[in-house]
PDB file of C-alpha atoms in Angstrom:
ATOM      1  CA  MET A   1       3.275  18.598 -66.731  1.00  0.00           C
ATOM      2  CA  GLU A   2       4.143  22.454 -66.086  1.00  0.00           C
ATOM      3  CA  GLN A   3       2.160  24.482 -64.435  1.00  0.00           C
ATOM      4  CA  THR A   4       0.250  26.927 -65.861  1.00  0.00           C
ATOM      5  CA  LEU A   5       0.772  30.777 -65.144  1.00  0.00           C
ATOM      6  CA  GLY A   6      -1.656  33.343 -64.317  1.00  0.00           C
ATOM      7  CA  ARG A   7      -2.386  36.721 -65.470  1.00  0.00           C
ATOM      8  CA  GLN A   8      -0.611  39.225 -63.341  1.00  0.00           C
ATOM      9  CA  ALA A   9       2.854  36.245 -63.498  1.00  0.00           C
ATOM     10  CA  ALA A  10       3.204  35.700 -66.765  1.00  0.00           C
ATOM     11  CA  SER A  11       2.313  39.189 -66.858  1.00  0.00           C
ATOM     12  CA  ASP A  12       5.152  40.754 -64.742  1.00  0.00           C
ATOM     13  CA  ALA A  13       7.733  37.998 -66.244  1.00  0.00           C
ATOM     14  CA  VAL A  14       7.679  39.498 -69.598  1.00  0.00           C
ATOM     15  CA  SER A  15       6.666  43.100 -69.915  1.00  0.00           C
ATOM     16  CA  ASP A  16       9.904  44.437 -69.888  1.00  0.00           C
ATOM     17  CA  GLN A  17      11.139  42.586 -72.808  1.00  0.00           C
ATOM     18  CA  GLY A  18       8.384  44.211 -75.014  1.00  0.00           C
ATOM     19  CA  TRP A  19       5.899  41.057 -74.748  1.00  0.00           C
ATOM     20  CA  ARG A  20       2.249  41.591 -73.796  1.00  0.00           C
ATOM     21  CA  TYR A  21      -0.471  38.686 -72.120  1.00  0.00           C
ATOM     22  CA  LEU A  22      -3.147  38.195 -74.210  1.00  0.00           C
ATOM     23  CA  LEU A  23      -5.840  35.565 -73.132  1.00  0.00           C
ATOM     24  CA  GLY A  24      -3.933  33.031 -72.216  1.00  0.00           C
ATOM     25  CA  ALA A  25      -0.949  33.645 -74.455  1.00  0.00           C
ATOM     26  CA  LEU A  26       1.962  36.080 -74.832  1.00  0.00           C
ATOM     27  CA  ARG A  27       2.379  38.591 -77.880  1.00  0.00           C
ATOM     28  CA  THR A  28       5.039  41.087 -78.964  1.00  0.00           C
ATOM     29  CA  SER A  29       6.102  42.071 -82.610  1.00  0.00           C
ATOM     30  CA  VAL A  30       9.097  42.882 -84.049  1.00  0.00           C
ATOM     31  CA  PRO A  31       9.375  45.925 -86.434  1.00  0.00           C
ATOM     32  CA  VAL A  32      11.402  45.698 -89.645  1.00  0.00           C
ATOM     33  CA  ALA A  33      12.264  47.509 -93.324  1.00  0.00           C
ATOM     34  CA  SER A  34      11.188  44.431 -95.813  1.00  0.00           C
ATOM     35  CA  LEU A  35      10.373  40.941 -96.416  1.00  0.00           C
ATOM     36  CA  VAL A  36      13.673  39.503 -96.500  1.00  0.00           C
ATOM     37  CA  GLN A  37      14.594  40.855 -93.057  1.00  0.00           C
ATOM     38  CA  ALA A  38      11.359  39.753 -91.734  1.00  0.00           C
ATOM     39  CA  THR A  39      12.209  36.426 -93.114  1.00  0.00           C
ATOM     40  CA  GLU A  40      15.780  36.423 -91.454  1.00  0.00           C
ATOM     41  CA  ALA A  41      14.482  37.250 -88.071  1.00  0.00           C
ATOM     42  CA  ALA A  42      11.542  34.634 -88.089  1.00  0.00           C
ATOM     43  CA  ALA A  43      14.580  31.993 -88.573  1.00  0.00           C
ATOM     44  CA  ARG A  44      16.495  33.237 -86.035  1.00  0.00           C
ATOM     45  CA  VAL A  45      12.941  32.800 -83.321  1.00  0.00           C
ATOM     46  CA  VAL A  46      12.829  29.936 -85.007  1.00  0.00           C
ATOM     47  CA  ALA A  47      16.382  28.903 -84.268  1.00  0.00           C
ATOM     48  CA  ALA A  48      16.453  30.125 -80.520  1.00  0.00           C
ATOM     49  CA  CYS A  49      13.382  28.712 -79.589  1.00  0.00           C
ATOM     50  CA  GLY A  50      15.095  24.996 -80.786  1.00  0.00           C
ATOM     51  CA  SER A  51      12.997  22.003 -80.418  1.00  0.00           C
ATOM     52  CA  ASP A  52       9.847  23.549 -78.330  1.00  0.00           C
ATOM     53  CA  ALA A  53       9.155  26.100 -81.182  1.00  0.00           C
ATOM     54  CA  ASP A  54       6.420  24.225 -83.000  1.00  0.00           C
ATOM     55  CA  GLY A  55       4.405  23.492 -79.684  1.00  0.00           C
ATOM     56  CA  HIS A  56       4.635  27.044 -78.372  1.00  0.00           C
ATOM     57  CA  LEU A  57       5.292  29.424 -81.037  1.00  0.00           C
ATOM     58  CA  ARG A  58       3.499  31.141 -83.623  1.00  0.00           C
ATOM     59  CA  ALA A  59       4.913  33.938 -86.124  1.00  0.00           C
ATOM     60  CA  ASP A  60       2.786  35.709 -88.963  1.00  0.00           C
ATOM     61  CA  ILE A  61       5.291  37.403 -91.178  1.00  0.00           C
ATOM     62  CA  ARG A  62       4.569  41.225 -92.693  1.00  0.00           C
ATOM     63  CA  PRO A  63       7.369  43.561 -94.688  1.00  0.00           C
ATOM     64  CA  ASP A  64       6.844  45.733 -91.683  1.00  0.00           C
ATOM     65  CA  ARG A  65       6.883  43.741 -88.991  1.00  0.00           C
ATOM     66  CA  VAL A  66       7.005  39.616 -87.781  1.00  0.00           C
ATOM     67  CA  VAL A  67       4.115  39.144 -85.160  1.00  0.00           C
ATOM     68  CA  LEU A  68       4.973  36.427 -82.721  1.00  0.00           C
ATOM     69  CA  THR A  69       2.681  34.142 -80.399  1.00  0.00           C
ATOM     70  CA  LEU A  70       4.413  32.529 -77.907  1.00  0.00           C
ATOM     71  CA  GLN A  71       1.642  29.835 -76.072  1.00  0.00           C
ATOM     72  CA  SER A  72       1.463  26.083 -75.105  1.00  0.00           C
ATOM     73  CA  ALA A  73       0.083  24.259 -78.007  1.00  0.00           C
ATOM     74  CA  ASP A  74      -1.030  21.239 -76.068  1.00  0.00           C
ATOM     75  CA  ARG A  75      -3.390  23.481 -73.323  1.00  0.00           C
ATOM     76  CA  ALA A  76      -3.934  26.386 -75.144  1.00  0.00           C
ATOM     77  CA  SER A  77      -2.199  28.383 -71.825  1.00  0.00           C
ATOM     78  CA  LEU A  78       1.063  29.727 -70.229  1.00  0.00           C
ATOM     79  CA  THR A  79       3.579  28.289 -68.416  1.00  0.00           C
ATOM     80  CA  ALA A  80       7.085  28.280 -67.486  1.00  0.00           C
ATOM     81  CA  CYS A  81       8.674  27.173 -70.857  1.00  0.00           C
ATOM     82  CA  ASP A  82       7.059  30.429 -72.822  1.00  0.00           C
ATOM     83  CA  ILE A  83       8.355  32.541 -70.778  1.00  0.00           C
ATOM     84  CA  ASP A  84      11.779  31.150 -71.406  1.00  0.00           C
ATOM     85  CA  LEU A  85      10.951  31.070 -74.714  1.00  0.00           C
ATOM     86  CA  ALA A  86       9.840  35.037 -74.960  1.00  0.00           C
ATOM     87  CA  HIS A  87      13.317  35.756 -73.098  1.00  0.00           C
ATOM     88  CA  ARG A  88      15.487  33.708 -75.652  1.00  0.00           C
ATOM     89  CA  ILE A  89      13.291  35.469 -79.069  1.00  0.00           C
ATOM     90  CA  SER A  90      13.977  38.950 -77.285  1.00  0.00           C
ATOM     91  CA  THR A  91      17.913  38.669 -76.513  1.00  0.00           C
ATOM     92  CA  ALA A  92      17.950  36.685 -80.168  1.00  0.00           C
ATOM     93  CA  MET A  93      16.164  39.984 -81.757  1.00  0.00           C
ATOM     94  CA  ARG A  94      18.536  42.563 -79.859  1.00  0.00           C
ATOM     95  CA  ASN A  95      21.344  41.201 -80.718  1.00  0.00           C
ATOM     96  CA  VAL A  96      21.034  41.410 -84.571  1.00  0.00           C
ATOM     97  CA  GLY A  97      20.272  45.560 -83.892  1.00  0.00           C
ATOM     98  CA  LEU A  98      15.665  44.592 -83.500  1.00  0.00           C
ATOM     99  CA  ARG A  99      13.737  44.917 -81.294  1.00  0.00           C
ATOM    100  CA  THR A 100      10.513  42.710 -79.160  1.00  0.00           C
ATOM    101  CA  ALA A 101       7.540  45.708 -78.770  1.00  0.00           C
ATOM    102  CA  PRO A 102       3.800  46.076 -78.027  1.00  0.00           C
ATOM    103  CA  GLU A 103       4.086  49.121 -80.455  1.00  0.00           C
ATOM    104  CA  ILE A 104       1.735  51.040 -77.919  1.00  0.00           C
ATOM    105  CA  GLY A 105       2.099  54.750 -78.254  1.00  0.00           C
ATOM    106  CA  THR A 106       5.200  54.663 -81.097  1.00  0.00           C
ATOM    107  CA  GLY A 107       3.092  56.013 -83.787  1.00  0.00           C
ATOM    108  CA  ALA A 108       2.414  52.177 -85.469  1.00  0.00           C
ATOM    109  CA  SER A 109      -0.761  51.609 -86.691  1.00  0.00           C
ATOM    110  CA  ARG A 110      -1.782  49.951 -83.668  1.00  0.00           C
ATOM    111  CA  SER A 111      -0.500  47.715 -80.706  1.00  0.00           C
ATOM    112  CA  VAL A 112      -0.299  43.555 -80.187  1.00  0.00           C
ATOM    113  CA  GLN A 113      -4.495  42.629 -79.832  1.00  0.00           C
ATOM    114  CA  LEU A 114      -6.394  39.914 -80.507  1.00  0.00           C
ATOM    115  CA  VAL A 115      -9.677  39.537 -81.555  1.00  0.00           C
ATOM    116  CA  GLU A 116     -12.659  37.520 -80.813  1.00  0.00           C
ATOM    117  CA  ILE A 117     -16.154  37.596 -81.413  1.00  0.00           C
ATOM    118  CA  ALA A 118     -18.911  37.046 -79.067  1.00  0.00           C
ATOM    119  CA  VAL A 119     -22.438  35.166 -79.968  1.00  0.00           C
ATOM    120  CA  ASP A 120     -25.285  36.112 -77.458  1.00  0.00           C
ATOM    121  CA  ALA A 121     -27.652  32.815 -77.181  1.00  0.00           C
ATOM    122  CA  LEU A 122     -30.531  31.239 -75.489  1.00  0.00           C
ATOM    123  CA  ASP A 123     -29.237  27.625 -76.702  1.00  0.00           C
ATOM    124  CA  ILE A 124     -25.155  27.868 -76.276  1.00  0.00           C
ATOM    125  CA  ALA A 125     -25.370  23.947 -77.529  1.00  0.00           C
ATOM    126  CA  ALA A 126     -27.594  24.414 -80.080  1.00  0.00           C
ATOM    127  CA  VAL A 127     -25.683  26.979 -81.663  1.00  0.00           C
ATOM    128  CA  ARG A 128     -22.381  26.514 -81.412  1.00  0.00           C
ATOM    129  CA  PRO A 129     -22.299  22.973 -83.849  1.00  0.00           C
ATOM    130  CA  PHE A 130     -23.219  25.677 -86.697  1.00  0.00           C
ATOM    131  CA  TRP A 131     -20.593  27.806 -86.059  1.00  0.00           C
ATOM    132  CA  LYS A 132     -18.064  25.332 -85.960  1.00  0.00           C
ATOM    133  CA  ALA A 133     -18.941  23.900 -88.758  1.00  0.00           C
ATOM    134  CA  VAL A 134     -19.308  26.868 -91.177  1.00  0.00           C
ATOM    135  CA  LEU A 135     -15.567  28.690 -89.604  1.00  0.00           C
ATOM    136  CA  GLY A 136     -13.980  25.053 -90.369  1.00  0.00           C
ATOM    137  CA  TYR A 137     -13.314  25.964 -86.644  1.00  0.00           C
ATOM    138  CA  THR A 138     -12.292  23.233 -84.162  1.00  0.00           C
ATOM    139  CA  ASP A 139     -12.402  22.618 -80.068  1.00  0.00           C
ATOM    140  CA  GLU A 140      -9.866  25.184 -78.333  1.00  0.00           C
ATOM    141  CA  ALA A 141      -7.162  22.811 -76.619  1.00  0.00           C
ATOM    142  CA  GLY A 142      -8.554  21.386 -73.611  1.00  0.00           C
ATOM    143  CA  ALA A 143     -11.902  22.959 -74.128  1.00  0.00           C
ATOM    144  CA  ASP A 144     -14.065  20.785 -75.968  1.00  0.00           C
ATOM    145  CA  GLY A 145     -17.862  20.782 -74.170  1.00  0.00           C
ATOM    146  CA  PRO A 146     -20.742  22.001 -75.446  1.00  0.00           C
ATOM    147  CA  ARG A 147     -20.289  25.448 -74.453  1.00  0.00           C
ATOM    148  CA  ASP A 148     -16.507  26.775 -75.014  1.00  0.00           C
ATOM    149  CA  PRO A 149     -14.949  28.542 -77.203  1.00  0.00           C
ATOM    150  CA  ILE A 150     -14.516  27.212 -80.434  1.00  0.00           C
ATOM    151  CA  VAL A 151     -11.017  27.821 -82.746  1.00  0.00           C
ATOM    152  CA  ASP A 152      -9.389  28.568 -86.331  1.00  0.00           C
ATOM    153  CA  PRO A 153      -6.843  25.506 -86.305  1.00  0.00           C
ATOM    154  CA  VAL A 154      -4.248  27.148 -88.333  1.00  0.00           C
ATOM    155  CA  GLY A 155      -4.275  30.762 -86.391  1.00  0.00           C
ATOM    156  CA  GLN A 156      -5.718  33.112 -89.070  1.00  0.00           C
ATOM    157  CA  GLY A 157      -9.239  33.915 -87.484  1.00  0.00           C
ATOM    158  CA  PRO A 158     -10.963  35.473 -84.073  1.00  0.00           C
ATOM    159  CA  ALA A 159     -11.926  33.077 -81.654  1.00  0.00           C
ATOM    160  CA  MET A 160     -15.765  32.836 -80.709  1.00  0.00           C
ATOM    161  CA  TRP A 161     -17.245  32.906 -77.837  1.00  0.00           C
ATOM    162  CA  PHE A 162     -20.473  32.049 -76.694  1.00  0.00           C
ATOM    163  CA  GLN A 163     -22.522  33.697 -73.434  1.00  0.00           C
ATOM    164  CA  GLN A 164     -25.151  32.788 -71.935  1.00  0.00           C
ATOM    165  CA  MET A 165     -28.435  34.904 -72.486  1.00  0.00           C
ATOM    166  CA  ASP A 166     -31.318  34.780 -69.856  1.00  0.00           C
ATOM    167  CA  GLN A 167     -33.625  35.781 -72.578  1.00  0.00           C
ATOM    168  CA  PRO A 168     -33.917  36.702 -76.123  1.00  0.00           C
ATOM    169  CA  ARG A 169     -33.152  40.645 -76.547  1.00  0.00           C
ATOM    170  CA  PRO A 170     -34.588  41.466 -80.168  1.00  0.00           C
ATOM    171  CA  ASP A 171     -34.024  45.166 -80.124  1.00  0.00           C
ATOM    172  CA  ARG A 172     -29.423  44.721 -79.535  1.00  0.00           C
ATOM    173  CA  ASN A 173     -27.504  42.661 -81.324  1.00  0.00           C
ATOM    174  CA  ARG A 174     -26.056  39.602 -80.584  1.00  0.00           C
ATOM    175  CA  ILE A 175     -22.990  39.930 -81.969  1.00  0.00           C
ATOM    176  CA  HIS A 176     -19.998  41.475 -80.866  1.00  0.00           C
ATOM    177  CA  PHE A 177     -16.264  42.268 -81.174  1.00  0.00           C
ATOM    178  CA  ASP A 178     -14.153  41.174 -78.242  1.00  0.00           C
ATOM    179  CA  ILE A 179     -11.161  43.674 -78.505  1.00  0.00           C
ATOM    180  CA  CYS A 180      -8.687  42.517 -76.352  1.00  0.00           C
ATOM    181  CA  VAL A 181      -5.432  44.554 -76.145  1.00  0.00           C
ATOM    182  CA  PRO A 182      -2.408  45.395 -73.674  1.00  0.00           C
ATOM    183  CA  HIS A 183      -3.507  46.898 -70.537  1.00  0.00           C
ATOM    184  CA  ASP A 184      -1.430  49.741 -71.024  1.00  0.00           C
ATOM    185  CA  GLU A 185      -3.102  50.566 -74.282  1.00  0.00           C
ATOM    186  CA  ALA A 186      -6.990  50.202 -73.074  1.00  0.00           C
ATOM    187  CA  PRO A 187      -7.141  53.741 -72.678  1.00  0.00           C
ATOM    188  CA  ARG A 188      -5.478  55.265 -75.622  1.00  0.00           C
ATOM    189  CA  ARG A 189      -8.397  52.772 -77.702  1.00  0.00           C
ATOM    190  CA  ILE A 190     -10.618  53.427 -75.759  1.00  0.00           C
ATOM    191  CA  GLU A 191     -10.152  57.415 -76.392  1.00  0.00           C
ATOM    192  CA  ALA A 192      -9.210  56.969 -79.967  1.00  0.00           C
ATOM    193  CA  ALA A 193     -12.821  54.906 -79.682  1.00  0.00           C
ATOM    194  CA  LEU A 194     -14.891  57.438 -78.894  1.00  0.00           C
ATOM    195  CA  ALA A 195     -12.986  60.073 -80.980  1.00  0.00           C
ATOM    196  CA  ALA A 196     -14.213  58.832 -83.605  1.00  0.00           C
ATOM    197  CA  GLY A 197     -17.731  59.091 -82.958  1.00  0.00           C
ATOM    198  CA  GLY A 198     -18.424  56.241 -80.133  1.00  0.00           C
ATOM    199  CA  ARG A 199     -19.468  56.206 -77.050  1.00  0.00           C
ATOM    200  CA  LEU A 200     -19.204  54.397 -73.430  1.00  0.00           C
ATOM    201  CA  VAL A 201     -21.972  52.326 -72.712  1.00  0.00           C
ATOM    202  CA  SER A 202     -20.780  50.460 -69.708  1.00  0.00           C
ATOM    203  CA  ALA A 203     -17.110  50.881 -67.268  1.00  0.00           C
ATOM    204  CA  SER A 204     -18.991  48.672 -64.479  1.00  0.00           C
ATOM    205  CA  HIS A 205     -16.565  45.891 -65.426  1.00  0.00           C
ATOM    206  CA  ALA A 206     -12.968  48.061 -66.074  1.00  0.00           C
ATOM    207  CA  PRO A 207      -9.999  47.181 -66.348  1.00  0.00           C
ATOM    208  CA  ALA A 208     -11.700  43.583 -67.522  1.00  0.00           C
ATOM    209  CA  PHE A 209     -13.850  44.885 -70.089  1.00  0.00           C
ATOM    210  CA  TRP A 210     -15.332  48.397 -71.244  1.00  0.00           C
ATOM    211  CA  VAL A 211     -18.898  48.474 -73.613  1.00  0.00           C
ATOM    212  CA  LEU A 212     -18.580  50.389 -76.335  1.00  0.00           C
ATOM    213  CA  ALA A 213     -21.191  51.189 -79.333  1.00  0.00           C
ATOM    214  CA  ASP A 214     -20.933  53.111 -82.212  1.00  0.00           C
ATOM    215  CA  ILE A 215     -23.696  55.911 -83.857  1.00  0.00           C
ATOM    216  CA  GLU A 216     -26.315  52.891 -84.046  1.00  0.00           C
ATOM    217  CA  GLY A 217     -25.595  51.138 -81.146  1.00  0.00           C
ATOM    218  CA  ASN A 218     -23.641  47.870 -82.817  1.00  0.00           C
ATOM    219  CA  GLU A 219     -21.691  47.518 -79.451  1.00  0.00           C
ATOM    220  CA  ALA A 220     -17.777  46.515 -79.015  1.00  0.00           C
ATOM    221  CA  CYS A 221     -15.569  45.885 -75.949  1.00  0.00           C
ATOM    222  CA  VAL A 222     -12.580  46.229 -75.256  1.00  0.00           C
ATOM    223  CA  THR A 223     -10.958  43.895 -72.741  1.00  0.00           C
ATOM    224  CA  THR A 224      -7.785  43.702 -71.240  1.00  0.00           C
ATOM    225  CA  TRP A 225      -6.793  40.700 -68.898  1.00  0.00           C
ATOM    226  CA  GLN A 226      -6.991  42.553 -65.449  1.00  0.00           C
ATOM    227  CA  GLY A 227      -9.631  42.818 -63.400  1.00  0.00           C
ATOM    228  CA  ARG A 228     -10.022  39.281 -63.294  1.00  0.00           C
ATOM    229  CA  ASP A 229      -9.958  36.519 -60.943  1.00  0.00           C
ATOM    230  CA  ASP A 230      -6.085  35.283 -61.468  1.00  0.00           C
ATOM    231  CA  SER A 231      -6.107  32.325 -62.929  1.00  0.00           C
TER     232      SER A 231
END
């Protein structure tokens, strides 16, 4: 079995190819001019991955872009194979005049990102089965414990994770969004949120995450891979 890569190693290995590390995966975007071109680009990406495509690659095809995600599906983490595939894909796109890019500071509507929903709970083991059932979700690969995250088995919805509460908090929202962005996108995203009427609740755990809130106190976290244990 291949060794799982840490956050720093994975990020360093692909950043210059236009990929970004997000929540145990690599993600990039290929800007295109039409759905036909998107489909052709996706076919070239699959060909570049060869027999490894099914176990590592996810592709979201849109008329203006193809969003690509790499992860070793059998363990929901990254290995050297994913790094190799990222380089092969980027080369294949360059060969046809396209590029893999995180869309940071380019005028795009947003950068690549992944969204999680966090549920604060006093008894995680008691609430987790409800959310798993009502969403039609499943256990993340290699994580089927009573307190582990749950994921959309077809990869369309955001992952959900559960945060332990020590005591009830009736005056605060107990469900919030975590928006995982590229580490070099976080300052821009926070600045935009503040300019849109938000406020900074806490930066004590930055650059792992910043806690923001809207004008009524509903919270969201902007997160990155940095500032965490490299595992």
